[in-house]
Amino acid sequence: MAELDDIIHQPLRLKIMAALNALPATAGLEFSRLKKLTGATDGNLGAHIETLAKAGYVSVEKAFVGKKPQTTVTATAAGRGAFARHVATLQEIIAGRQGRTYS
């Protein structure tokens, strides 16, 4: 059985990657939208995005819209692959438990 990805497995990072992987490959989400989707604080979300970016799982683009800063986060090809492997491992775990009873 494959191993779970320790970077993705953390609950908030799993939510971030799930949200990004629900989009087309080149689409991203604005920081404020990710914040609403995950229920995270600015600082907590920023720290987890940074962890994902350091792993190469997301790219972060900062721009200005008018005079307001806008941060967009997009899953990279490596991040999409890692997420798919992580989900497949979870599915293996679930499939291995079906039909078993525990006392």
PDB file of N, CA and C in Angstrom:
ATOM      1  N   MET A   1       0.841  -1.179   0.000  1.00  0.00           N
ATOM      2  CA  MET A   1       0.000   0.000   0.000  1.00  0.00           C
ATOM      3  C   MET A   1       0.889   1.245   0.000  1.00  0.00           C
ATOM      4  N   ALA A   2       0.498   2.230  -0.751  1.00  0.00           N
ATOM      5  CA  ALA A   2       1.234   3.491  -0.826  1.00  0.00           C
ATOM      6  C   ALA A   2       1.098   4.246   0.499  1.00  0.00           C
ATOM      7  N   GLU A   3       2.010   5.157   0.729  1.00  0.00           N
ATOM      8  CA  GLU A   3       1.998   5.971   1.946  1.00  0.00           C
ATOM      9  C   GLU A   3       1.163   7.233   1.730  1.00  0.00           C
ATOM     10  N   LEU A   4       0.555   7.703   2.812  1.00  0.00           N
ATOM     11  CA  LEU A   4      -0.136   8.984   2.756  1.00  0.00           C
ATOM     12  C   LEU A   4       0.910  10.093   2.663  1.00  0.00           C
ATOM     13  N   ASP A   5       0.568  11.160   1.988  1.00  0.00           N
ATOM     14  CA  ASP A   5       1.458  12.307   1.831  1.00  0.00           C
ATOM     15  C   ASP A   5       1.353  13.175   3.081  1.00  0.00           C
ATOM     16  N   ASP A   6       2.428  13.249   3.850  1.00  0.00           N
ATOM     17  CA  ASP A   6       2.411  14.007   5.102  1.00  0.00           C
ATOM     18  C   ASP A   6       2.117  15.489   4.899  1.00  0.00           C
ATOM     19  N   ILE A   7       2.507  16.024   3.771  1.00  0.00           N
ATOM     20  CA  ILE A   7       2.245  17.449   3.515  1.00  0.00           C
ATOM     21  C   ILE A   7       0.757  17.668   3.267  1.00  0.00           C
ATOM     22  N   ILE A   8       0.156  16.829   2.471  1.00  0.00           N
ATOM     23  CA  ILE A   8      -1.270  16.992   2.136  1.00  0.00           C
ATOM     24  C   ILE A   8      -2.174  16.512   3.270  1.00  0.00           C
ATOM     25  N   HIS A   9      -1.728  15.554   4.056  1.00  0.00           N
ATOM     26  CA  HIS A   9      -2.596  14.902   5.037  1.00  0.00           C
ATOM     27  C   HIS A   9      -3.100  15.847   6.132  1.00  0.00           C
ATOM     28  N   GLN A  10      -2.375  16.907   6.435  1.00  0.00           N
ATOM     29  CA  GLN A  10      -2.812  17.855   7.451  1.00  0.00           C
ATOM     30  C   GLN A  10      -4.174  18.408   7.025  1.00  0.00           C
ATOM     31  N   PRO A  11      -5.175  18.455   7.920  1.00  0.00           N
ATOM     32  CA  PRO A  11      -6.547  18.801   7.520  1.00  0.00           C
ATOM     33  C   PRO A  11      -6.717  20.085   6.706  1.00  0.00           C
ATOM     34  N   LEU A  12      -6.099  21.186   7.106  1.00  0.00           N
ATOM     35  CA  LEU A  12      -6.282  22.435   6.356  1.00  0.00           C
ATOM     36  C   LEU A  12      -5.636  22.342   4.977  1.00  0.00           C
ATOM     37  N   ARG A  13      -4.457  21.737   4.890  1.00  0.00           N
ATOM     38  CA  ARG A  13      -3.810  21.592   3.582  1.00  0.00           C
ATOM     39  C   ARG A  13      -4.607  20.645   2.686  1.00  0.00           C
ATOM     40  N   LEU A  14      -5.238  19.639   3.279  1.00  0.00           N
ATOM     41  CA  LEU A  14      -6.098  18.741   2.505  1.00  0.00           C
ATOM     42  C   LEU A  14      -7.290  19.511   1.929  1.00  0.00           C
ATOM     43  N   LYS A  15      -7.871  20.394   2.731  1.00  0.00           N
ATOM     44  CA  LYS A  15      -8.991  21.226   2.248  1.00  0.00           C
ATOM     45  C   LYS A  15      -8.536  22.135   1.109  1.00  0.00           C
ATOM     46  N   ILE A  16      -7.367  22.745   1.266  1.00  0.00           N
ATOM     47  CA  ILE A  16      -6.842  23.643   0.234  1.00  0.00           C
ATOM     48  C   ILE A  16      -6.642  22.868  -1.069  1.00  0.00           C
ATOM     49  N   MET A  17      -5.981  21.721  -0.976  1.00  0.00           N
ATOM     50  CA  MET A  17      -5.698  20.924  -2.183  1.00  0.00           C
ATOM     51  C   MET A  17      -6.979  20.380  -2.806  1.00  0.00           C
ATOM     52  N   ALA A  18      -7.950  19.996  -1.993  1.00  0.00           N
ATOM     53  CA  ALA A  18      -9.224  19.508  -2.529  1.00  0.00           C
ATOM     54  C   ALA A  18      -9.942  20.626  -3.292  1.00  0.00           C
ATOM     55  N   ALA A  19      -9.941  21.823  -2.726  1.00  0.00           N
ATOM     56  CA  ALA A  19     -10.595  22.961  -3.391  1.00  0.00           C
ATOM     57  C   ALA A  19      -9.908  23.280  -4.711  1.00  0.00           C
ATOM     58  N   LEU A  20      -8.572  23.287  -4.720  1.00  0.00           N
ATOM     59  CA  LEU A  20      -7.841  23.616  -5.941  1.00  0.00           C
ATOM     60  C   LEU A  20      -7.968  22.522  -6.998  1.00  0.00           C
ATOM     61  N   ASN A  21      -8.022  21.263  -6.567  1.00  0.00           N
ATOM     62  CA  ASN A  21      -8.127  20.157  -7.518  1.00  0.00           C
ATOM     63  C   ASN A  21      -9.519  20.020  -8.112  1.00  0.00           C
ATOM     64  N   ALA A  22     -10.502  20.698  -7.544  1.00  0.00           N
ATOM     65  CA  ALA A  22     -11.846  20.698  -8.105  1.00  0.00           C
ATOM     66  C   ALA A  22     -11.949  21.649  -9.301  1.00  0.00           C
ATOM     67  N   LEU A  23     -10.908  22.457  -9.508  1.00  0.00           N
ATOM     68  CA  LEU A  23     -10.885  23.440 -10.595  1.00  0.00           C
ATOM     69  C   LEU A  23     -10.167  22.882 -11.816  1.00  0.00           C
ATOM     70  N   PRO A  24     -10.377  23.502 -12.976  1.00  0.00           N
ATOM     71  CA  PRO A  24      -9.561  23.140 -14.143  1.00  0.00           C
ATOM     72  C   PRO A  24      -8.079  23.363 -13.829  1.00  0.00           C
ATOM     73  N   ALA A  25      -7.213  22.652 -14.523  1.00  0.00           N
ATOM     74  CA  ALA A  25      -5.776  22.628 -14.221  1.00  0.00           C
ATOM     75  C   ALA A  25      -5.120  24.006 -14.140  1.00  0.00           C
ATOM     76  N   THR A  26      -5.543  24.950 -14.932  1.00  0.00           N
ATOM     77  CA  THR A  26      -4.878  26.254 -14.944  1.00  0.00           C
ATOM     78  C   THR A  26      -5.584  27.297 -14.073  1.00  0.00           C
ATOM     79  N   ALA A  27      -6.680  26.922 -13.444  1.00  0.00           N
ATOM     80  CA  ALA A  27      -7.445  27.877 -12.637  1.00  0.00           C
ATOM     81  C   ALA A  27      -6.948  27.880 -11.197  1.00  0.00           C
ATOM     82  N   GLY A  28      -7.064  29.026 -10.565  1.00  0.00           N
ATOM     83  CA  GLY A  28      -6.675  29.156  -9.171  1.00  0.00           C
ATOM     84  C   GLY A  28      -7.789  29.803  -8.373  1.00  0.00           C
ATOM     85  N   LEU A  29      -7.554  29.925  -7.086  1.00  0.00           N
ATOM     86  CA  LEU A  29      -8.510  30.578  -6.200  1.00  0.00           C
ATOM     87  C   LEU A  29      -7.829  31.742  -5.495  1.00  0.00           C
ATOM     88  N   GLU A  30      -8.576  32.799  -5.322  1.00  0.00           N
ATOM     89  CA  GLU A  30      -8.075  33.941  -4.579  1.00  0.00           C
ATOM     90  C   GLU A  30      -7.986  33.570  -3.103  1.00  0.00           C
ATOM     91  N   PHE A  31      -7.037  34.180  -2.430  1.00  0.00           N
ATOM     92  CA  PHE A  31      -6.810  33.935  -1.004  1.00  0.00           C
ATOM     93  C   PHE A  31      -8.105  34.088  -0.215  1.00  0.00           C
ATOM     94  N   SER A  32      -8.855  35.152  -0.490  1.00  0.00           N
ATOM     95  CA  SER A  32     -10.088  35.412   0.268  1.00  0.00           C
ATOM     96  C   SER A  32     -11.118  34.300   0.065  1.00  0.00           C
ATOM     97  N   ARG A  33     -11.168  33.743  -1.137  1.00  0.00           N
ATOM     98  CA  ARG A  33     -12.094  32.634  -1.413  1.00  0.00           C
ATOM     99  C   ARG A  33     -11.655  31.372  -0.676  1.00  0.00           C
ATOM    100  N   LEU A  34     -10.350  31.085  -0.682  1.00  0.00           N
ATOM    101  CA  LEU A  34      -9.833  29.934   0.061  1.00  0.00           C
ATOM    102  C   LEU A  34     -10.101  30.097   1.556  1.00  0.00           C
ATOM    103  N   LYS A  35      -9.973  31.311   2.047  1.00  0.00           N
ATOM    104  CA  LYS A  35     -10.230  31.584   3.459  1.00  0.00           C
ATOM    105  C   LYS A  35     -11.677  31.248   3.807  1.00  0.00           C
ATOM    106  N   LYS A  36     -12.605  31.667   2.963  1.00  0.00           N
ATOM    107  CA  LYS A  36     -14.020  31.369   3.194  1.00  0.00           C
ATOM    108  C   LYS A  36     -14.297  29.869   3.102  1.00  0.00           C
ATOM    109  N   LEU A  37     -13.709  29.204   2.117  1.00  0.00           N
ATOM    110  CA  LEU A  37     -13.935  27.770   1.926  1.00  0.00           C
ATOM    111  C   LEU A  37     -13.399  26.928   3.083  1.00  0.00           C
ATOM    112  N   THR A  38     -12.264  27.346   3.629  1.00  0.00           N
ATOM    113  CA  THR A  38     -11.610  26.536   4.661  1.00  0.00           C
ATOM    114  C   THR A  38     -11.932  26.962   6.086  1.00  0.00           C
ATOM    115  N   GLY A  39     -12.395  28.197   6.258  1.00  0.00           N
ATOM    116  CA  GLY A  39     -12.674  28.702   7.596  1.00  0.00           C
ATOM    117  C   GLY A  39     -11.414  29.049   8.375  1.00  0.00           C
ATOM    118  N   ALA A  40     -10.296  29.180   7.695  1.00  0.00           N
ATOM    119  CA  ALA A  40      -9.011  29.466   8.339  1.00  0.00           C
ATOM    120  C   ALA A  40      -8.835  30.966   8.560  1.00  0.00           C
ATOM    121  N   THR A  41      -7.942  31.293   9.467  1.00  0.00           N
ATOM    122  CA  THR A  41      -7.560  32.690   9.655  1.00  0.00           C
ATOM    123  C   THR A  41      -6.536  33.064   8.585  1.00  0.00           C
ATOM    124  N   ASP A  42      -6.311  34.353   8.402  1.00  0.00           N
ATOM    125  CA  ASP A  42      -5.323  34.812   7.413  1.00  0.00           C
ATOM    126  C   ASP A  42      -3.954  34.183   7.664  1.00  0.00           C
ATOM    127  N   GLY A  43      -3.470  34.296   8.904  1.00  0.00           N
ATOM    128  CA  GLY A  43      -2.140  33.804   9.225  1.00  0.00           C
ATOM    129  C   GLY A  43      -2.008  32.294   9.072  1.00  0.00           C
ATOM    130  N   ASN A  44      -3.001  31.555   9.521  1.00  0.00           N
ATOM    131  CA  ASN A  44      -2.964  30.104   9.428  1.00  0.00           C
ATOM    132  C   ASN A  44      -3.004  29.655   7.971  1.00  0.00           C
ATOM    133  N   LEU A  45      -3.893  30.256   7.193  1.00  0.00           N
ATOM    134  CA  LEU A  45      -3.998  29.907   5.777  1.00  0.00           C
ATOM    135  C   LEU A  45      -2.703  30.248   5.048  1.00  0.00           C
ATOM    136  N   GLY A  46      -2.157  31.423   5.334  1.00  0.00           N
ATOM    137  CA  GLY A  46      -0.908  31.831   4.693  1.00  0.00           C
ATOM    138  C   GLY A  46       0.233  30.869   4.986  1.00  0.00           C
ATOM    139  N   ALA A  47       0.330  30.420   6.236  1.00  0.00           N
ATOM    140  CA  ALA A  47       1.395  29.487   6.618  1.00  0.00           C
ATOM    141  C   ALA A  47       1.239  28.157   5.886  1.00  0.00           C
ATOM    142  N   HIS A  48       0.027  27.660   5.760  1.00  0.00           N
ATOM    143  CA  HIS A  48      -0.193  26.374   5.091  1.00  0.00           C
ATOM    144  C   HIS A  48       0.015  26.487   3.576  1.00  0.00           C
ATOM    145  N   ILE A  49      -0.367  27.610   3.008  1.00  0.00           N
ATOM    146  CA  ILE A  49      -0.096  27.825   1.579  1.00  0.00           C
ATOM    147  C   ILE A  49       1.412  27.855   1.350  1.00  0.00           C
ATOM    148  N   GLU A  50       2.143  28.489   2.252  1.00  0.00           N
ATOM    149  CA  GLU A  50       3.595  28.548   2.131  1.00  0.00           C
ATOM    150  C   GLU A  50       4.208  27.140   2.188  1.00  0.00           C
ATOM    151  N   THR A  51       3.704  26.296   3.071  1.00  0.00           N
ATOM    152  CA  THR A  51       4.186  24.908   3.161  1.00  0.00           C
ATOM    153  C   THR A  51       3.931  24.173   1.849  1.00  0.00           C
ATOM    154  N   LEU A  52       2.737  24.346   1.286  1.00  0.00           N
ATOM    155  CA  LEU A  52       2.403  23.697   0.016  1.00  0.00           C
ATOM    156  C   LEU A  52       3.265  24.247  -1.119  1.00  0.00           C
ATOM    157  N   ALA A  53       3.528  25.543  -1.097  1.00  0.00           N
ATOM    158  CA  ALA A  53       4.358  26.164  -2.140  1.00  0.00           C
ATOM    159  C   ALA A  53       5.798  25.660  -2.058  1.00  0.00           C
ATOM    160  N   LYS A  54       6.343  25.547  -0.842  1.00  0.00           N
ATOM    161  CA  LYS A  54       7.711  25.046  -0.667  1.00  0.00           C
ATOM    162  C   LYS A  54       7.844  23.614  -1.168  1.00  0.00           C
ATOM    163  N   ALA A  55       6.764  22.834  -1.052  1.00  0.00           N
ATOM    164  CA  ALA A  55       6.769  21.449  -1.530  1.00  0.00           C
ATOM    165  C   ALA A  55       6.577  21.380  -3.046  1.00  0.00           C
ATOM    166  N   GLY A  56       6.244  22.518  -3.658  1.00  0.00           N
ATOM    167  CA  GLY A  56       6.007  22.547  -5.100  1.00  0.00           C
ATOM    168  C   GLY A  56       4.600  22.120  -5.487  1.00  0.00           C
ATOM    169  N   TYR A  57       3.696  22.082  -4.525  1.00  0.00           N
ATOM    170  CA  TYR A  57       2.327  21.620  -4.779  1.00  0.00           C
ATOM    171  C   TYR A  57       1.394  22.734  -5.251  1.00  0.00           C
ATOM    172  N   VAL A  58       1.731  23.974  -4.933  1.00  0.00           N
ATOM    173  CA  VAL A  58       0.931  25.109  -5.390  1.00  0.00           C
ATOM    174  C   VAL A  58       1.861  26.221  -5.861  1.00  0.00           C
ATOM    175  N   SER A  59       1.325  27.062  -6.719  1.00  0.00           N
ATOM    176  CA  SER A  59       2.023  28.291  -7.089  1.00  0.00           C
ATOM    177  C   SER A  59       1.198  29.452  -6.548  1.00  0.00           C
ATOM    178  N   VAL A  60       1.893  30.514  -6.189  1.00  0.00           N
ATOM    179  CA  VAL A  60       1.244  31.683  -5.607  1.00  0.00           C
ATOM    180  C   VAL A  60       1.571  32.878  -6.478  1.00  0.00           C
ATOM    181  N   GLU A  61       0.542  33.553  -6.915  1.00  0.00           N
ATOM    182  CA  GLU A  61       0.720  34.747  -7.746  1.00  0.00           C
ATOM    183  C   GLU A  61       0.135  35.938  -7.010  1.00  0.00           C
ATOM    184  N   LYS A  62       0.962  36.970  -6.853  1.00  0.00           N
ATOM    185  CA  LYS A  62       0.510  38.188  -6.192  1.00  0.00           C
ATOM    186  C   LYS A  62       0.412  39.296  -7.238  1.00  0.00           C
ATOM    187  N   ALA A  63      -0.705  40.000  -7.192  1.00  0.00           N
ATOM    188  CA  ALA A  63      -0.939  41.079  -8.145  1.00  0.00           C
ATOM    189  C   ALA A  63      -1.740  42.177  -7.437  1.00  0.00           C
ATOM    190  N   PHE A  64      -1.929  43.256  -8.135  1.00  0.00           N
ATOM    191  CA  PHE A  64      -2.778  44.324  -7.625  1.00  0.00           C
ATOM    192  C   PHE A  64      -3.965  44.484  -8.552  1.00  0.00           C
ATOM    193  N   VAL A  65      -5.137  44.584  -7.958  1.00  0.00           N
ATOM    194  CA  VAL A  65      -6.358  44.888  -8.688  1.00  0.00           C
ATOM    195  C   VAL A  65      -6.755  46.272  -8.205  1.00  0.00           C
ATOM    196  N   GLY A  66      -6.539  47.237  -9.070  1.00  0.00           N
ATOM    197  CA  GLY A  66      -6.655  48.617  -8.619  1.00  0.00           C
ATOM    198  C   GLY A  66      -5.515  48.876  -7.650  1.00  0.00           C
ATOM    199  N   LYS A  67      -5.855  49.249  -6.437  1.00  0.00           N
ATOM    200  CA  LYS A  67      -4.825  49.468  -5.423  1.00  0.00           C
ATOM    201  C   LYS A  67      -4.816  48.366  -4.365  1.00  0.00           C
ATOM    202  N   LYS A  68      -5.632  47.342  -4.583  1.00  0.00           N
ATOM    203  CA  LYS A  68      -5.733  46.268  -3.601  1.00  0.00           C
ATOM    204  C   LYS A  68      -4.883  45.074  -4.020  1.00  0.00           C
ATOM    205  N   PRO A  69      -4.137  44.500  -3.060  1.00  0.00           N
ATOM    206  CA  PRO A  69      -3.358  43.302  -3.381  1.00  0.00           C
ATOM    207  C   PRO A  69      -4.290  42.102  -3.546  1.00  0.00           C
ATOM    208  N   GLN A  70      -3.926  41.234  -4.455  1.00  0.00           N
ATOM    209  CA  GLN A  70      -4.715  40.026  -4.691  1.00  0.00           C
ATOM    210  C   GLN A  70      -3.738  38.846  -4.828  1.00  0.00           C
ATOM    211  N   THR A  71      -3.956  37.826  -4.018  1.00  0.00           N
ATOM    212  CA  THR A  71      -3.127  36.622  -4.051  1.00  0.00           C
ATOM    213  C   THR A  71      -3.969  35.487  -4.613  1.00  0.00           C
ATOM    214  N   THR A  72      -3.444  34.831  -5.641  1.00  0.00           N
ATOM    215  CA  THR A  72      -4.133  33.690  -6.243  1.00  0.00           C
ATOM    216  C   THR A  72      -3.267  32.454  -6.088  1.00  0.00           C
ATOM    217  N   VAL A  73      -3.888  31.377  -5.658  1.00  0.00           N
ATOM    218  CA  VAL A  73      -3.192  30.107  -5.431  1.00  0.00           C
ATOM    219  C   VAL A  73      -3.704  29.098  -6.447  1.00  0.00           C
ATOM    220  N   THR A  74      -2.771  28.397  -7.101  1.00  0.00           N
ATOM    221  CA  THR A  74      -3.107  27.408  -8.127  1.00  0.00           C
ATOM    222  C   THR A  74      -2.343  26.120  -7.840  1.00  0.00           C
ATOM    223  N   ALA A  75      -3.003  24.984  -7.986  1.00  0.00           N
ATOM    224  CA  ALA A  75      -2.322  23.698  -7.824  1.00  0.00           C
ATOM    225  C   ALA A  75      -1.405  23.472  -9.022  1.00  0.00           C
ATOM    226  N   THR A  76      -0.190  23.031  -8.755  1.00  0.00           N
ATOM    227  CA  THR A  76       0.755  22.715  -9.831  1.00  0.00           C
ATOM    228  C   THR A  76       0.501  21.282 -10.311  1.00  0.00           C
ATOM    229  N   ALA A  77       1.139  20.911 -11.404  1.00  0.00           N
ATOM    230  CA  ALA A  77       1.016  19.531 -11.891  1.00  0.00           C
ATOM    231  C   ALA A  77       1.525  18.559 -10.830  1.00  0.00           C
ATOM    232  N   ALA A  78       2.619  18.904 -10.169  1.00  0.00           N
ATOM    233  CA  ALA A  78       3.152  18.050  -9.098  1.00  0.00           C
ATOM    234  C   ALA A  78       2.157  17.940  -7.945  1.00  0.00           C
ATOM    235  N   GLY A  79       1.517  19.053  -7.620  1.00  0.00           N
ATOM    236  CA  GLY A  79       0.527  19.056  -6.545  1.00  0.00           C
ATOM    237  C   GLY A  79      -0.701  18.234  -6.888  1.00  0.00           C
ATOM    238  N   ARG A  80      -1.135  18.329  -8.143  1.00  0.00           N
ATOM    239  CA  ARG A  80      -2.285  17.531  -8.575  1.00  0.00           C
ATOM    240  C   ARG A  80      -1.957  16.041  -8.530  1.00  0.00           C
ATOM    241  N   GLY A  81      -0.747  15.693  -8.941  1.00  0.00           N
ATOM    242  CA  GLY A  81      -0.324  14.296  -8.891  1.00  0.00           C
ATOM    243  C   GLY A  81      -0.250  13.789  -7.463  1.00  0.00           C
ATOM    244  N   ALA A  82       0.327  14.588  -6.575  1.00  0.00           N
ATOM    245  CA  ALA A  82       0.439  14.199  -5.164  1.00  0.00           C
ATOM    246  C   ALA A  82      -0.941  14.043  -4.541  1.00  0.00           C
ATOM    247  N   PHE A  83      -1.854  14.950  -4.871  1.00  0.00           N
ATOM    248  CA  PHE A  83      -3.211  14.868  -4.340  1.00  0.00           C
ATOM    249  C   PHE A  83      -3.901  13.602  -4.845  1.00  0.00           C
ATOM    250  N   ALA A  84      -3.754  13.292  -6.122  1.00  0.00           N
ATOM    251  CA  ALA A  84      -4.375  12.085  -6.693  1.00  0.00           C
ATOM    252  C   ALA A  84      -3.831  10.828  -6.009  1.00  0.00           C
ATOM    253  N   ARG A  85      -2.524  10.786  -5.763  1.00  0.00           N
ATOM    254  CA  ARG A  85      -1.931   9.634  -5.068  1.00  0.00           C
ATOM    255  C   ARG A  85      -2.442   9.536  -3.634  1.00  0.00           C
ATOM    256  N   HIS A  86      -2.564  10.677  -2.971  1.00  0.00           N
ATOM    257  CA  HIS A  86      -3.053  10.698  -1.593  1.00  0.00           C
ATOM    258  C   HIS A  86      -4.486  10.166  -1.526  1.00  0.00           C
ATOM    259  N   VAL A  87      -5.328  10.637  -2.434  1.00  0.00           N
ATOM    260  CA  VAL A  87      -6.718  10.182  -2.471  1.00  0.00           C
ATOM    261  C   VAL A  87      -6.784   8.683  -2.791  1.00  0.00           C
ATOM    262  N   ALA A  88      -5.957   8.227  -3.713  1.00  0.00           N
ATOM    263  CA  ALA A  88      -5.929   6.799  -4.054  1.00  0.00           C
ATOM    264  C   ALA A  88      -5.533   5.961  -2.842  1.00  0.00           C
ATOM    265  N   THR A  89      -4.579   6.449  -2.061  1.00  0.00           N
ATOM    266  CA  THR A  89      -4.170   5.724  -0.854  1.00  0.00           C
ATOM    267  C   THR A  89      -5.310   5.675   0.152  1.00  0.00           C
ATOM    268  N   LEU A  90      -6.020   6.776   0.322  1.00  0.00           N
ATOM    269  CA  LEU A  90      -7.180   6.785   1.213  1.00  0.00           C
ATOM    270  C   LEU A  90      -8.234   5.787   0.733  1.00  0.00           C
ATOM    271  N   GLN A  91      -8.447   5.727  -0.583  1.00  0.00           N
ATOM    272  CA  GLN A  91      -9.418   4.783  -1.129  1.00  0.00           C
ATOM    273  C   GLN A  91      -8.982   3.338  -0.884  1.00  0.00           C
ATOM    274  N   GLU A  92      -7.672   3.068  -0.975  1.00  0.00           N
ATOM    275  CA  GLU A  92      -7.154   1.728  -0.675  1.00  0.00           C
ATOM    276  C   GLU A  92      -7.434   1.366   0.779  1.00  0.00           C
ATOM    277  N   ILE A  93      -7.221   2.311   1.666  1.00  0.00           N
ATOM    278  CA  ILE A  93      -7.461   2.069   3.089  1.00  0.00           C
ATOM    279  C   ILE A  93      -8.936   1.749   3.320  1.00  0.00           C
ATOM    280  N   ILE A  94      -9.809   2.535   2.718  1.00  0.00           N
ATOM    281  CA  ILE A  94     -11.246   2.313   2.868  1.00  0.00           C
ATOM    282  C   ILE A  94     -11.645   0.960   2.290  1.00  0.00           C
ATOM    283  N   ALA A  95     -11.156   0.646   1.104  1.00  0.00           N
ATOM    284  CA  ALA A  95     -11.488  -0.621   0.459  1.00  0.00           C
ATOM    285  C   ALA A  95     -10.992  -1.805   1.283  1.00  0.00           C
ATOM    286  N   GLY A  96      -9.858  -1.658   1.919  1.00  0.00           N
ATOM    287  CA  GLY A  96      -9.300  -2.732   2.739  1.00  0.00           C
ATOM    288  C   GLY A  96     -10.077  -2.978   4.008  1.00  0.00           C
ATOM    289  N   ARG A  97     -10.842  -2.008   4.426  1.00  0.00           N
ATOM    290  CA  ARG A  97     -11.623  -2.120   5.671  1.00  0.00           C
ATOM    291  C   ARG A  97     -13.043  -2.614   5.419  1.00  0.00           C
ATOM    292  N   GLN A  98     -13.522  -2.538   4.194  1.00  0.00           N
ATOM    293  CA  GLN A  98     -14.887  -2.945   3.905  1.00  0.00           C
ATOM    294  C   GLN A  98     -15.047  -4.445   4.120  1.00  0.00           C
ATOM    295  N   GLY A  99     -16.116  -4.798   4.745  1.00  0.00           N
ATOM    296  CA  GLY A  99     -16.409  -6.203   4.970  1.00  0.00           C
ATOM    297  C   GLY A  99     -15.759  -6.761   6.215  1.00  0.00           C
ATOM    298  N   ARG A 100     -14.922  -5.998   6.892  1.00  0.00           N
ATOM    299  CA  ARG A 100     -14.269  -6.464   8.113  1.00  0.00           C
ATOM    300  C   ARG A 100     -15.050  -5.968   9.317  1.00  0.00           C
ATOM    301  N   THR A 101     -15.108  -6.778  10.340  1.00  0.00           N
ATOM    302  CA  THR A 101     -15.712  -6.345  11.594  1.00  0.00           C
ATOM    303  C   THR A 101     -14.635  -6.335  12.661  1.00  0.00           C
ATOM    304  N   TYR A 102     -14.736  -5.394  13.553  1.00  0.00           N
ATOM    305  CA  TYR A 102     -13.769  -5.248  14.633  1.00  0.00           C
ATOM    306  C   TYR A 102     -14.495  -5.361  15.969  1.00  0.00           C
ATOM    307  N   SER A 103     -13.871  -6.048  16.874  1.00  0.00           N
ATOM    308  CA  SER A 103     -14.487  -6.203  18.207  1.00  0.00           C
ATOM    309  C   SER A 103     -13.894  -5.227  19.178  1.00  0.00           C
TER     310      SER A 103
END
